CSV table of C-alpha atoms in Angstrom, one decimal:
chain,number,residue,atom,x,y,z
A,82,GLU,CA,14.5,1.7,-8.1
A,83,THR,CA,11.0,-0.2,-8.3
A,84,GLY,CA,9.4,-0.2,-4.9
A,85,VAL,CA,7.2,-2.7,-3.6
A,86,THR,CA,4.5,-3.7,-5.4
A,87,GLN,CA,0.9,-5.9,-4.3
A,88,SER,CA,-1.5,-7.9,-6.1
A,89,PRO,CA,-4.1,-7.6,-5.9
A,90,THR,CA,-5.5,-3.8,-5.4
A,91,HIS,CA,-8.8,-5.2,-3.5
A,92,LEU,CA,-10.2,-8.7,-3.6
A,93,ILE,CA,-13.8,-9.7,-2.1
A,94,LYS,CA,-14.3,-13.0,-0.8
A,95,THR,CA,-17.7,-15.1,1.0
A,96,ARG,CA,-16.3,-17.0,4.3
A,97,GLY,CA,-14.7,-20.5,4.2
A,98,GLN,CA,-12.9,-19.5,0.7
A,99,GLN,CA,-9.1,-19.0,0.1
A,100,VAL,CA,-7.5,-16.1,-1.2
A,101,THR,CA,-4.1,-15.7,-2.5
A,102,LEU,CA,-1.8,-11.8,-1.8
A,103,ARG,CA,1.2,-11.3,-4.0
A,104,CYS,CA,4.0,-9.8,-3.4
A,105,SER,CA,7.2,-8.5,-5.3
A,106,SER,CA,10.1,-7.3,-3.0
A,107,GLN,CA,12.1,-3.9,-3.0
A,108,SER,CA,15.1,-4.7,-5.6
A,109,GLY,CA,18.3,-5.4,-4.4
A,110,HIS,CA,16.3,-6.9,-0.6
A,111,ASN,CA,15.6,-10.2,0.4
A,112,THR,CA,13.6,-10.0,3.5
A,113,VAL,CA,9.4,-9.9,3.4
A,114,SER,CA,7.6,-9.4,6.3
A,115,TRP,CA,3.3,-10.0,5.7
A,116,TYR,CA,1.0,-7.6,8.2
A,117,GLN,CA,-2.4,-7.6,9.3
A,118,GLN,CA,-4.4,-4.0,9.5
A,119,ALA,CA,-7.4,-3.8,10.9
A,120,LEU,CA,-9.4,-0.5,10.5
A,121,GLY,CA,-7.7,2.1,13.1
A,122,GLN,CA,-5.0,0.0,14.5
A,123,GLY,CA,-2.3,-0.2,13.8
A,124,PRO,CA,-0.3,-3.7,11.8
A,125,GLN,CA,-0.1,-6.8,13.2
A,126,PHE,CA,2.7,-9.4,12.1
A,127,ILE,CA,1.8,-12.6,10.6
A,128,PHE,CA,5.0,-13.7,9.3
A,129,GLN,CA,8.8,-13.0,8.0
A,130,TYR,CA,10.6,-15.0,5.2
A,131,TYR,CA,14.1,-14.8,4.0
A,132,ARG,CA,16.0,-17.0,1.9
A,133,GLU,CA,12.5,-18.7,1.0
A,134,GLU,CA,12.1,-20.2,4.9
A,135,GLU,CA,9.7,-18.6,7.7
A,136,ASN,CA,11.9,-17.0,10.3
A,137,GLY,CA,9.5,-15.3,12.4
A,138,ARG,CA,5.3,-15.8,12.9
A,139,GLY,CA,3.2,-13.7,14.8
A,140,ASN,CA,0.2,-14.5,16.6
A,141,PHE,CA,-1.7,-16.4,13.4
A,142,PRO,CA,-3.3,-19.3,13.1
A,143,PRO,CA,-2.3,-22.3,10.1
A,144,ARG,CA,-4.2,-21.1,7.8
A,145,PHE,CA,-2.2,-18.1,7.1
A,146,SER,CA,0.5,-20.0,5.1
A,147,GLY,CA,3.4,-18.4,2.8
A,148,LEU,CA,5.7,-18.7,0.3
A,149,GLN,CA,8.4,-17.1,-0.8
A,150,PHE,CA,10.2,-17.8,-4.1
A,151,PRO,CA,14.0,-17.1,-5.0
A,152,ASN,CA,13.4,-13.6,-6.5
A,153,TYR,CA,12.6,-13.0,-3.1
A,154,SER,CA,9.0,-12.2,-4.1
A,155,SER,CA,6.5,-13.6,-1.7
A,156,GLU,CA,2.8,-14.9,-1.0
A,157,LEU,CA,0.3,-15.3,1.7
A,158,ASN,CA,-2.4,-17.4,1.3
A,159,VAL,CA,-5.1,-17.5,4.0
A,160,ASN,CA,-7.9,-20.2,3.9
A,161,ALA,CA,-11.4,-20.6,5.3
A,162,LEU,CA,-11.9,-17.5,5.3
A,163,GLU,CA,-13.7,-15.6,8.2
A,164,LEU,CA,-15.2,-11.9,8.7
A,165,ASP,CA,-12.6,-11.3,11.0
A,166,ASP,CA,-9.9,-11.4,8.1
A,167,SER,CA,-11.5,-8.6,6.9
A,168,ALA,CA,-8.6,-6.3,6.6
A,169,LEU,CA,-5.9,-3.8,4.6
A,170,TYR,CA,-3.1,-6.8,4.3
A,171,LEU,CA,0.4,-4.7,3.9
A,172,CYS,CA,4.0,-6.3,3.0
A,173,ALA,CA,7.0,-5.5,3.4
A,174,SER,CA,10.8,-5.7,2.0
A,175,SER,CA,14.4,-5.1,4.0
A,176,PRO,CA,17.5,-5.5,2.8
A,177,ARG,CA,18.4,-7.9,5.2
A,178,GLN,CA,17.6,-9.9,7.7
A,179,GLY,CA,17.1,-8.5,11.5
A,180,THR,CA,15.1,-6.1,14.1
A,181,TYR,CA,17.5,-3.7,13.3
A,182,ASN,CA,17.1,-3.3,9.3
A,183,GLU,CA,14.1,-0.7,8.3
A,184,GLN,CA,11.2,-2.2,6.0
A,185,PHE,CA,9.4,-0.8,3.0
A,186,PHE,CA,6.1,-1.2,2.3
A,187,GLY,CA,4.0,-2.3,-0.9
A,188,PRO,CA,0.2,0.0,-1.1
A,189,GLY,CA,-1.0,-2.9,0.2
A,190,THR,CA,-4.5,-5.1,-0.5
A,191,ARG,CA,-8.0,-4.9,0.7
A,192,LEU,CA,-9.6,-7.4,1.3
A,193,THR,CA,-13.5,-7.7,2.3
A,194,VAL,CA,-14.5,-10.7,3.4
A,195,LEU,CA,-18.4,-11.4,3.5
B,7,ARG,CA,1.0,-3.6,29.8
B,8,LYS,CA,1.1,-3.8,26.3
B,9,GLU,CA,4.1,-4.0,24.0
B,10,VAL,CA,3.7,-1.2,22.4
B,11,GLU,CA,1.5,1.7,23.1
B,12,GLN,CA,0.7,5.5,21.5
B,13,ASP,CA,-2.3,8.1,22.7
B,14,PRO,CA,-4.9,7.5,19.7
B,15,GLY,CA,-5.5,11.4,19.3
B,16,PRO,CA,-6.9,12.9,17.9
B,17,PHE,CA,-4.2,16.3,17.7
B,18,ASN,CA,-5.7,19.2,16.9
B,19,VAL,CA,-3.1,21.2,15.9
B,20,PRO,CA,-3.0,25.1,14.0
B,21,GLU,CA,0.0,25.5,11.1
B,22,GLY,CA,3.4,26.4,12.3
B,23,ALA,CA,2.5,24.6,16.0
B,24,THR,CA,4.9,22.8,17.3
B,25,VAL,CA,3.4,18.7,19.1
B,26,ALA,CA,4.9,16.0,20.0
B,27,PHE,CA,3.8,12.5,20.9
B,28,ASN,CA,5.0,9.6,22.6
B,29,CYS,CA,5.5,5.5,22.4
B,30,THR,CA,6.1,3.4,24.9
B,31,TYR,CA,7.4,0.5,25.2
B,32,SER,CA,7.9,-2.6,27.4
B,33,ASN,CA,10.5,-4.8,26.5
B,34,SER,CA,13.4,-3.1,27.9
B,35,ALA,CA,16.0,-5.4,25.1
B,36,SER,CA,14.7,-3.5,21.9
B,37,GLN,CA,17.9,-2.1,20.8
B,38,SER,CA,16.3,-0.5,17.2
B,39,PHE,CA,12.8,1.9,17.0
B,40,PHE,CA,11.3,3.1,13.9
B,41,TRP,CA,8.5,5.9,13.3
B,42,TYR,CA,6.6,5.7,10.5
B,43,ARG,CA,3.6,8.0,8.6
B,44,GLN,CA,0.2,6.7,6.9
B,45,ASP,CA,-1.9,8.7,4.9
B,46,CYS,CA,-5.5,7.4,5.0
B,47,ARG,CA,-6.4,4.1,3.3
B,48,LYS,CA,-2.3,4.3,2.2
B,49,GLU,CA,0.5,1.8,3.2
B,50,PRO,CA,3.1,3.0,5.9
B,51,LYS,CA,6.0,5.0,4.8
B,52,LEU,CA,9.5,5.6,7.5
B,53,LEU,CA,10.0,8.8,8.4
B,54,MET,CA,13.2,8.5,10.8
B,55,SER,CA,15.0,5.4,12.3
B,56,VAL,CA,16.3,5.5,16.1
B,57,TYR,CA,19.6,3.8,17.2
B,58,SER,CA,21.1,5.8,20.0
B,59,SER,CA,19.2,8.2,21.5
B,60,GLY,CA,17.9,10.3,18.9
B,61,ASN,CA,17.6,11.3,15.2
B,62,GLU,CA,17.1,14.7,13.6
B,63,ASP,CA,16.1,15.5,10.1
B,64,GLY,CA,14.5,19.0,9.3
B,65,ARG,CA,11.5,19.5,11.0
B,66,PHE,CA,11.8,16.3,12.9
B,67,THR,CA,13.2,14.8,15.5
B,68,ALA,CA,12.8,12.0,17.5
B,69,GLN,CA,14.2,11.1,20.7
B,70,LEU,CA,15.2,7.6,23.1
B,71,ASN,CA,14.8,7.7,27.1
B,72,ARG,CA,16.2,3.9,27.7
B,73,ALA,CA,15.2,4.5,31.5
B,74,SER,CA,11.7,5.4,31.2
B,75,GLN,CA,10.9,2.9,28.1
B,76,TYR,CA,9.8,5.4,25.6
B,77,ILE,CA,10.0,7.1,22.6
B,78,SER,CA,8.8,10.6,21.3
B,79,LEU,CA,8.9,12.3,18.3
B,80,LEU,CA,8.7,16.5,17.8
B,81,ILE,CA,7.4,18.3,14.9
B,82,ARG,CA,8.6,21.5,15.2
B,83,ASP,CA,6.5,24.7,12.2
B,84,SER,CA,4.1,22.1,11.4
B,85,LYS,CA,2.5,22.1,7.8
B,86,LEU,CA,-0.9,20.6,6.9
B,87,SER,CA,0.6,18.3,4.3
B,88,ASP,CA,2.1,16.7,8.2
B,89,SER,CA,-2.0,15.3,9.0
B,90,ALA,CA,-1.6,12.2,9.1
B,91,THR,CA,-1.1,9.0,11.6
B,92,TYR,CA,2.2,8.3,12.9
B,93,LEU,CA,3.2,5.4,14.0
B,94,CYS,CA,5.6,3.5,16.3
B,95,VAL,CA,7.5,0.2,15.5
B,96,VAL,CA,9.3,-1.1,18.3
B,97,PRO,CA,11.1,-4.7,16.8
B,98,SER,CA,10.5,-7.5,19.0
B,99,SER,CA,14.6,-8.7,20.5
B,100,GLY,CA,15.7,-12.4,19.6
B,101,THR,CA,12.7,-12.7,17.1
B,102,TYR,CA,11.9,-10.4,14.0
B,103,LYS,CA,8.9,-9.3,15.5
B,104,TYR,CA,8.4,-6.0,14.8
B,105,ILE,CA,5.8,-4.3,16.8
B,106,PHE,CA,3.9,-1.1,15.7
B,107,GLY,CA,1.6,0.7,18.5
B,108,THR,CA,-2.1,2.0,17.4
B,109,GLY,CA,-0.9,5.1,15.8
B,110,THR,CA,-1.7,8.8,16.7
B,111,ARG,CA,-3.5,10.6,14.8
B,112,LEU,CA,-2.7,14.5,14.3
B,113,LYS,CA,-4.2,17.0,11.9
B,114,VAL,CA,-2.8,20.4,11.2
B,115,LEU,CA,-5.6,23.4,10.7
B,116,ALA,CA,-5.0,26.1,8.9
């Protein structure tokens, strides 16, 4: 069984740029959630995708957007990068939508905004 | 009050000790709870799920107290390899939002 994978591992961008992060869900999982984790903090929920639609969103501005593809992989796009966007971005997949289901995390993408 | 609160620690304990962490939550309607372990600069890994009063897996026991709105994690016979940050997760009832605590750091000393 293939686990959750993310790419790239690390990324350095400058303020104002745009970035796309990618995630492949675990085999058999159809739901993908994205989180932002700043240093010393717990992960903060950005949004969740199920069947290619966003079905839950945290307190993040519209410049954070996403996509889910028919194979359940997903992208996180961040426009107009700000210094505070520097963080570890985690993708998690689960076998079904719903808050009873366990989520399994990928290794994350570490984004640095200069 | 924060939705999910944890004591950040660090908890420094000797090998073989028993240690317990608490996590308080504000949403009384929450039905499921999770404990994750996170090593430095790594992703969180699922440690335990709690759907009713508690759960036990080897040296690890999670207990839920709905009346006081907290869940606890007990680690018996601590190992050096247990050193990590332990994250409490309380899904937000009625949404698909998972709310993480800030984590509790544990360091097991030889």
